[in-house]
Amino acid sequence: MSDINNLPNAEGEEEVNKNVSHSDNVSEENKSVETNNTEVEDTTPISEEKSIDSEEKNNEASKNSDDQNDEVLNEIEDSNAEDAEDEGNKDRHTIEVKAYDTMSLEALAIELERLVKNEKVQAIKSHIDSINSEFKDKFQALLDDKKEEFLNDGGNEIDFYYVSPIQKRYKEAYNEYRRKLNEHYQNLEKNLKQNLADKLEIIEELKGLINVEENINTTYKHFKELQERWRTTGPIPRDKYNNAWNSYHHHVEIFYDFLHLNRDLRDLDFKHNLERKLLIIERAEELAEDDNVMRAFRELQELHKMWKEELGPVDKEYREVIWEKFKAATKKINDKRQAYYQDIDKIYEKNLEKKLEVIENIEAINAQNTNSHNAWQKKIKEIEDLREQFFSIGKVPREVNESTWAKFKESVRTFNRQKNAFYKDLKKDQYTNLQKKLELIKIAEDNKDSDDFEVTTPLMKKIQSDWKKIGHVPRKDSDKIWKRFKAACNAYFDKLHATRNAVNKESLDAFNNKVTLLETLKNLKPVGDKEKDIESVKEFINKWKDLGRVPNDKRYIEDKFNKAIEDFLTNLKMDKNEVEMIKFENKLDAISDSDNSKDLDNERHFIRKKIDEVRSQINQLENNLQFFTNVEDDNPVVKEVHKNIKAHKDALKLWKEKLSKIKELY
């Protein structure tokens, strides 16, 4: 605590405090500062009367400094006058202000319901105003989109009507807020008038104290009771606050002057008030160092309220000096608050740059020439992404908010107009496409019960292919005609598959028998006798062929059988070419069973190609031998070449045998 004895003599602090007056017409916007990071209220009062004594009038620099200091004092006094009218108003500072501009319509409705249900109605006005503004803008954007869809589907603008359950839910919550607010103001007006009457009565009693002929101690006790009644009476109308308080304070000072008859009582009261005010100064100086600027300013308002309403005057020698110390701490806090506002302004300016960039991107898309449905769908997606970016960026400076929103809406509407014009032209083609698809539906429905599968199957496949090529039809008809077409095609192909399944019963039996035979082959072990083992293999191959063909979707079992034959032959000690020919013959049997001459042709072309390649390699090796003149035949290089020539000739012989086997099949 500051040392009372070190305070110099000074002139009346209370006179300075008294002269800080306020406009009775402070607008709704000029209330105490909202403590949030998304919006800055204009807190400068409409008018102020400066407290300037004769010395300040002769010193311009001192005048400017005090003018700035008194400005924030007036702002604090205005806020406290407002709080005096509405004691619940200060509660709004503790209500979180969310990023309403990033919320969906449903989230805004839910937040509105929560505020109306859980918070004091007089404390949420700024929140409700922000929510209401965002909801209106976003719902209008939704309405524009729905109207656009309606027109694109062929509707007339005059017939457009859209109702949203979210809108209904929002309106119910907003109406409940209006009802509660009206009820609050009705009760408030009644209470304010009664409280004003009670405080005026207290002032009249104060006036009479100095005329009462009674013991001074009894009078002083009566005076303290009146002070307590004043503090507990409750709020009064804002426009009566300053006059009532000034009158009350004036008569309190008169009473203290009256107490000169009993200086002990007065000095005791002065000492108590000085101690409390020094504590307030100490707390204000601590708040000046607080990093949370808005929290510090809110508490500073409360300190000013305590200084003015809860405490009386101090001895004249201390009045001005302690008031100047309090004002100095107040100015320091306010300077930090102004710097905070400047930072907020920078954020808003940055948001403005981002939103203008989004608008430029939309306008750039509008400038593109687009003549296809797919290209328009891509642009629609791009515009939707840009709209989401715009809504998620955050607030911009208030003075350009409406113009920025208007520019954004106009750019989106320009895009919608261009899109609508394209799709209106496209609708003509869509109705032509609709007629074409209806014709295909008639063909499909006329043939869905046909038993002439050879003729009808290609026809049904063709109309399915034609359907894909026709293009878009009006959205309202798309699902309906597709279901009809799909049902007719499915009916035909279900019948076709059922018939084929009946015909393929024999093939299914062959498949099941081949599965059993394949398991037997996998378990077969060589007996060590080459002739018997080869005979066993050929017996399995013949049995396999006798079982017949399997369904096309189960032909994979042929590959498994060939693999089992190859595995068995690999384990036999036989000539490599002999084993290869047995495997090849089995392969040809499988190809001939498939009735696919193309497979046989491919195999013949492949073998001929291999024969040509081997012959070419043999010729190349024989040509290479001519370079080895005067070289002995046992030379390692020469021996390697002769070895390669022999291997290639053996391979050539094998490929020729395979070609002969294929020719036998033709």
PDB file of N, CA and C in Angstrom, residues 202-261:
ATOM      1  N   ILE A 202     -33.966   9.259  -0.407  1.00  0.00           N
ATOM      2  CA  ILE A 202     -32.737   9.237   0.398  1.00  0.00           C
ATOM      3  C   ILE A 202     -32.044  10.596   0.359  1.00  0.00           C
ATOM      4  N   ILE A 203     -32.013  11.213  -0.841  1.00  0.00           N
ATOM      5  CA  ILE A 203     -31.386  12.537  -0.979  1.00  0.00           C
ATOM      6  C   ILE A 203     -32.097  13.556  -0.104  1.00  0.00           C
ATOM      7  N   GLU A 204     -33.423  13.497  -0.089  1.00  0.00           N
ATOM      8  CA  GLU A 204     -34.183  14.432   0.744  1.00  0.00           C
ATOM      9  C   GLU A 204     -33.851  14.225   2.210  1.00  0.00           C
ATOM     10  N   GLU A 205     -33.705  12.970   2.624  1.00  0.00           N
ATOM     11  CA  GLU A 205     -33.354  12.710   4.024  1.00  0.00           C
ATOM     12  C   GLU A 205     -31.945  13.240   4.328  1.00  0.00           C
ATOM     13  N   LEU A 206     -31.018  13.111   3.345  1.00  0.00           N
ATOM     14  CA  LEU A 206     -29.669  13.661   3.539  1.00  0.00           C
ATOM     15  C   LEU A 206     -29.723  15.169   3.769  1.00  0.00           C
ATOM     16  N   LYS A 207     -30.566  15.832   2.971  1.00  0.00           N
ATOM     17  CA  LYS A 207     -30.688  17.282   3.110  1.00  0.00           C
ATOM     18  C   LYS A 207     -31.108  17.664   4.532  1.00  0.00           C
ATOM     19  N   GLY A 208     -31.982  16.827   5.095  1.00  0.00           N
ATOM     20  CA  GLY A 208     -32.523  17.190   6.407  1.00  0.00           C
ATOM     21  C   GLY A 208     -31.618  16.885   7.570  1.00  0.00           C
ATOM     22  N   LEU A 209     -30.521  16.142   7.337  1.00  0.00           N
ATOM     23  CA  LEU A 209     -29.678  15.740   8.461  1.00  0.00           C
ATOM     24  C   LEU A 209     -29.051  16.928   9.174  1.00  0.00           C
ATOM     25  N   ILE A 210     -28.682  17.946   8.384  1.00  0.00           N
ATOM     26  CA  ILE A 210     -27.951  19.069   9.022  1.00  0.00           C
ATOM     27  C   ILE A 210     -28.888  19.969   9.820  1.00  0.00           C
ATOM     28  N   ASN A 211     -30.204  19.761   9.690  1.00  0.00           N
ATOM     29  CA  ASN A 211     -31.180  20.584  10.418  1.00  0.00           C
ATOM     30  C   ASN A 211     -31.766  19.861  11.616  1.00  0.00           C
ATOM     31  N   VAL A 212     -31.290  18.603  11.844  1.00  0.00           N
ATOM     32  CA  VAL A 212     -31.849  17.823  12.947  1.00  0.00           C
ATOM     33  C   VAL A 212     -31.102  18.177  14.242  1.00  0.00           C
ATOM     34  N   GLU A 213     -31.874  18.462  15.258  1.00  0.00           N
ATOM     35  CA  GLU A 213     -31.268  18.800  16.555  1.00  0.00           C
ATOM     36  C   GLU A 213     -31.210  17.536  17.400  1.00  0.00           C
ATOM     37  N   GLU A 214     -30.134  16.819  17.242  1.00  0.00           N
ATOM     38  CA  GLU A 214     -29.957  15.585  18.013  1.00  0.00           C
ATOM     39  C   GLU A 214     -28.466  15.366  18.214  1.00  0.00           C
ATOM     40  N   ASN A 215     -28.117  14.345  18.967  1.00  0.00           N
ATOM     41  CA  ASN A 215     -26.722  14.016  19.216  1.00  0.00           C
ATOM     42  C   ASN A 215     -26.021  13.729  17.891  1.00  0.00           C
ATOM     43  N   ILE A 216     -24.782  14.280  17.738  1.00  0.00           N
ATOM     44  CA  ILE A 216     -24.067  14.148  16.455  1.00  0.00           C
ATOM     45  C   ILE A 216     -23.785  12.699  16.118  1.00  0.00           C
ATOM     46  N   ASN A 217     -23.560  11.879  17.169  1.00  0.00           N
ATOM     47  CA  ASN A 217     -23.310  10.455  16.920  1.00  0.00           C
ATOM     48  C   ASN A 217     -24.550   9.766  16.345  1.00  0.00           C
ATOM     49  N   THR A 218     -25.715  10.144  16.852  1.00  0.00           N
ATOM     50  CA  THR A 218     -26.957   9.589  16.328  1.00  0.00           C
ATOM     51  C   THR A 218     -27.165  10.019  14.877  1.00  0.00           C
ATOM     52  N   THR A 219     -26.861  11.301  14.611  1.00  0.00           N
ATOM     53  CA  THR A 219     -26.999  11.808  13.235  1.00  0.00           C
ATOM     54  C   THR A 219     -26.037  11.088  12.292  1.00  0.00           C
ATOM     55  N   TYR A 220     -24.790  10.867  12.764  1.00  0.00           N
ATOM     56  CA  TYR A 220     -23.804  10.189  11.924  1.00  0.00           C
ATOM     57  C   TYR A 220     -24.242   8.751  11.632  1.00  0.00           C
ATOM     58  N   LYS A 221     -24.817   8.089  12.633  1.00  0.00           N
ATOM     59  CA  LYS A 221     -25.299   6.727  12.427  1.00  0.00           C
ATOM     60  C   LYS A 221     -26.416   6.723  11.390  1.00  0.00           C
ATOM     61  N   HIS A 222     -27.303   7.714  11.468  1.00  0.00           N
ATOM     62  CA  HIS A 222     -28.376   7.842  10.493  1.00  0.00           C
ATOM     63  C   HIS A 222     -27.788   8.065   9.091  1.00  0.00           C
ATOM     64  N   PHE A 223     -26.735   8.873   9.009  1.00  0.00           N
ATOM     65  CA  PHE A 223     -26.068   9.145   7.740  1.00  0.00           C
ATOM     66  C   PHE A 223     -25.501   7.855   7.133  1.00  0.00           C
ATOM     67  N   LYS A 224     -24.862   7.029   7.942  1.00  0.00           N
ATOM     68  CA  LYS A 224     -24.294   5.779   7.429  1.00  0.00           C
ATOM     69  C   LYS A 224     -25.401   4.843   6.955  1.00  0.00           C
ATOM     70  N   GLU A 225     -26.521   4.859   7.630  1.00  0.00           N
ATOM     71  CA  GLU A 225     -27.641   4.026   7.194  1.00  0.00           C
ATOM     72  C   GLU A 225     -28.156   4.476   5.831  1.00  0.00           C
ATOM     73  N   LEU A 226     -28.193   5.803   5.626  1.00  0.00           N
ATOM     74  CA  LEU A 226     -28.640   6.324   4.327  1.00  0.00           C
ATOM     75  C   LEU A 226     -27.646   5.915   3.219  1.00  0.00           C
ATOM     76  N   GLN A 227     -26.359   5.963   3.529  1.00  0.00           N
ATOM     77  CA  GLN A 227     -25.361   5.519   2.536  1.00  0.00           C
ATOM     78  C   GLN A 227     -25.582   4.056   2.157  1.00  0.00           C
ATOM     79  N   GLU A 228     -25.827   3.216   3.148  1.00  0.00           N
ATOM     80  CA  GLU A 228     -26.054   1.805   2.864  1.00  0.00           C
ATOM     81  C   GLU A 228     -27.329   1.602   2.050  1.00  0.00           C
ATOM     82  N   ARG A 229     -28.387   2.331   2.375  1.00  0.00           N
ATOM     83  CA  ARG A 229     -29.631   2.241   1.601  1.00  0.00           C
ATOM     84  C   ARG A 229     -29.398   2.663   0.152  1.00  0.00           C
ATOM     85  N   TRP A 230     -28.575   3.696  -0.038  1.00  0.00           N
ATOM     86  CA  TRP A 230     -28.278   4.159  -1.418  1.00  0.00           C
ATOM     87  C   TRP A 230     -27.594   3.037  -2.238  1.00  0.00           C
ATOM     88  N   ARG A 231     -26.625   2.371  -1.586  1.00  0.00           N
ATOM     89  CA  ARG A 231     -25.879   1.334  -2.300  1.00  0.00           C
ATOM     90  C   ARG A 231     -26.750   0.129  -2.633  1.00  0.00           C
ATOM     91  N   THR A 232     -27.724  -0.164  -1.809  1.00  0.00           N
ATOM     92  CA  THR A 232     -28.513  -1.395  -1.995  1.00  0.00           C
ATOM     93  C   THR A 232     -29.851  -1.162  -2.685  1.00  0.00           C
ATOM     94  N   THR A 233     -30.162   0.077  -2.998  1.00  0.00           N
ATOM     95  CA  THR A 233     -31.486   0.345  -3.580  1.00  0.00           C
ATOM     96  C   THR A 233     -31.672  -0.296  -4.940  1.00  0.00           C
ATOM     97  N   GLY A 234     -30.631  -0.310  -5.777  1.00  0.00           N
ATOM     98  CA  GLY A 234     -30.781  -0.930  -7.096  1.00  0.00           C
ATOM     99  C   GLY A 234     -30.693   0.097  -8.201  1.00  0.00           C
ATOM    100  N   PRO A 235     -30.745  -0.361  -9.455  1.00  0.00           N
ATOM    101  CA  PRO A 235     -30.538   0.527 -10.603  1.00  0.00           C
ATOM    102  C   PRO A 235     -31.682   1.508 -10.810  1.00  0.00           C
ATOM    103  N   ILE A 236     -31.320   2.608 -11.474  1.00  0.00           N
ATOM    104  CA  ILE A 236     -32.305   3.641 -11.829  1.00  0.00           C
ATOM    105  C   ILE A 236     -32.143   3.928 -13.319  1.00  0.00           C
ATOM    106  N   PRO A 237     -33.070   4.681 -13.939  1.00  0.00           N
ATOM    107  CA  PRO A 237     -32.929   4.983 -15.373  1.00  0.00           C
ATOM    108  C   PRO A 237     -31.588   5.644 -15.691  1.00  0.00           C
ATOM    109  N   ARG A 238     -30.994   5.226 -16.804  1.00  0.00           N
ATOM    110  CA  ARG A 238     -29.658   5.692 -17.168  1.00  0.00           C
ATOM    111  C   ARG A 238     -29.611   7.207 -17.322  1.00  0.00           C
ATOM    112  N   ASP A 239     -30.657   7.791 -17.901  1.00  0.00           N
ATOM    113  CA  ASP A 239     -30.624   9.233 -18.139  1.00  0.00           C
ATOM    114  C   ASP A 239     -30.783  10.042 -16.845  1.00  0.00           C
ATOM    115  N   LYS A 240     -31.149   9.374 -15.737  1.00  0.00           N
ATOM    116  CA  LYS A 240     -31.265  10.051 -14.436  1.00  0.00           C
ATOM    117  C   LYS A 240     -30.065   9.777 -13.536  1.00  0.00           C
ATOM    118  N   TYR A 241     -29.208   8.854 -13.989  1.00  0.00           N
ATOM    119  CA  TYR A 241     -28.142   8.366 -13.111  1.00  0.00           C
ATOM    120  C   TYR A 241     -27.201   9.477 -12.663  1.00  0.00           C
ATOM    121  N   ASN A 242     -26.642  10.222 -13.611  1.00  0.00           N
ATOM    122  CA  ASN A 242     -25.621  11.220 -13.260  1.00  0.00           C
ATOM    123  C   ASN A 242     -26.180  12.329 -12.380  1.00  0.00           C
ATOM    124  N   ASN A 243     -27.358  12.826 -12.745  1.00  0.00           N
ATOM    125  CA  ASN A 243     -27.950  13.895 -11.935  1.00  0.00           C
ATOM    126  C   ASN A 243     -28.219  13.422 -10.505  1.00  0.00           C
ATOM    127  N   ALA A 244     -28.756  12.194 -10.404  1.00  0.00           N
ATOM    128  CA  ALA A 244     -29.067  11.672  -9.073  1.00  0.00           C
ATOM    129  C   ALA A 244     -27.792  11.486  -8.262  1.00  0.00           C
ATOM    130  N   TRP A 245     -26.771  10.916  -8.919  1.00  0.00           N
ATOM    131  CA  TRP A 245     -25.537  10.680  -8.173  1.00  0.00           C
ATOM    132  C   TRP A 245     -24.874  11.991  -7.769  1.00  0.00           C
ATOM    133  N   ASN A 246     -24.804  12.948  -8.698  1.00  0.00           N
ATOM    134  CA  ASN A 246     -24.184  14.242  -8.375  1.00  0.00           C
ATOM    135  C   ASN A 246     -24.910  14.928  -7.223  1.00  0.00           C
ATOM    136  N   SER A 247     -26.238  14.851  -7.239  1.00  0.00           N
ATOM    137  CA  SER A 247     -27.009  15.457  -6.148  1.00  0.00           C
ATOM    138  C   SER A 247     -26.710  14.758  -4.832  1.00  0.00           C
ATOM    139  N   TYR A 248     -26.698  13.425  -4.887  1.00  0.00           N
ATOM    140  CA  TYR A 248     -26.399  12.652  -3.687  1.00  0.00           C
ATOM    141  C   TYR A 248     -25.003  12.998  -3.171  1.00  0.00           C
ATOM    142  N   HIS A 249     -24.029  13.009  -4.068  1.00  0.00           N
ATOM    143  CA  HIS A 249     -22.655  13.281  -3.660  1.00  0.00           C
ATOM    144  C   HIS A 249     -22.507  14.699  -3.096  1.00  0.00           C
ATOM    145  N   HIS A 250     -23.214  15.639  -3.706  1.00  0.00           N
ATOM    146  CA  HIS A 250     -23.170  17.019  -3.226  1.00  0.00           C
ATOM    147  C   HIS A 250     -23.625  17.101  -1.774  1.00  0.00           C
ATOM    148  N   HIS A 251     -24.707  16.435  -1.455  1.00  0.00           N
ATOM    149  CA  HIS A 251     -25.239  16.515  -0.090  1.00  0.00           C
ATOM    150  C   HIS A 251     -24.415  15.685   0.883  1.00  0.00           C
ATOM    151  N   VAL A 252     -23.727  14.643   0.370  1.00  0.00           N
ATOM    152  CA  VAL A 252     -22.804  13.915   1.239  1.00  0.00           C
ATOM    153  C   VAL A 252     -21.665  14.846   1.653  1.00  0.00           C
ATOM    154  N   GLU A 253     -21.138  15.650   0.711  1.00  0.00           N
ATOM    155  CA  GLU A 253     -20.053  16.569   1.041  1.00  0.00           C
ATOM    156  C   GLU A 253     -20.508  17.648   2.020  1.00  0.00           C
ATOM    157  N   ILE A 254     -21.750  18.106   1.810  1.00  0.00           N
ATOM    158  CA  ILE A 254     -22.292  19.109   2.748  1.00  0.00           C
ATOM    159  C   ILE A 254     -22.344  18.533   4.155  1.00  0.00           C
ATOM    160  N   PHE A 255     -22.743  17.253   4.231  1.00  0.00           N
ATOM    161  CA  PHE A 255     -22.825  16.619   5.548  1.00  0.00           C
ATOM    162  C   PHE A 255     -21.435  16.510   6.172  1.00  0.00           C
ATOM    163  N   TYR A 256     -20.423  16.151   5.329  1.00  0.00           N
ATOM    164  CA  TYR A 256     -19.069  16.064   5.886  1.00  0.00           C
ATOM    165  C   TYR A 256     -18.584  17.420   6.379  1.00  0.00           C
ATOM    166  N   ASP A 257     -18.953  18.487   5.650  1.00  0.00           N
ATOM    167  CA  ASP A 257     -18.600  19.831   6.135  1.00  0.00           C
ATOM    168  C   ASP A 257     -19.304  20.102   7.460  1.00  0.00           C
ATOM    169  N   PHE A 258     -20.541  19.620   7.588  1.00  0.00           N
ATOM    170  CA  PHE A 258     -21.302  19.783   8.817  1.00  0.00           C
ATOM    171  C   PHE A 258     -20.607  19.063   9.973  1.00  0.00           C
ATOM    172  N   LEU A 259     -19.882  17.966   9.623  1.00  0.00           N
ATOM    173  CA  LEU A 259     -19.248  17.172  10.667  1.00  0.00           C
ATOM    174  C   LEU A 259     -18.020  17.854  11.287  1.00  0.00           C
ATOM    175  N   HIS A 260     -17.703  19.098  10.812  1.00  0.00           N
ATOM    176  CA  HIS A 260     -16.547  19.758  11.425  1.00  0.00           C
ATOM    177  C   HIS A 260     -16.787  19.988  12.919  1.00  0.00           C
ATOM    178  N   LEU A 261     -18.056  19.922  13.287  1.00  0.00           N
ATOM    179  CA  LEU A 261     -18.379  20.034  14.717  1.00  0.00           C
ATOM    180  C   LEU A 261     -17.860  18.826  15.476  1.00  0.00           C
TER     181      LEU A 261
END
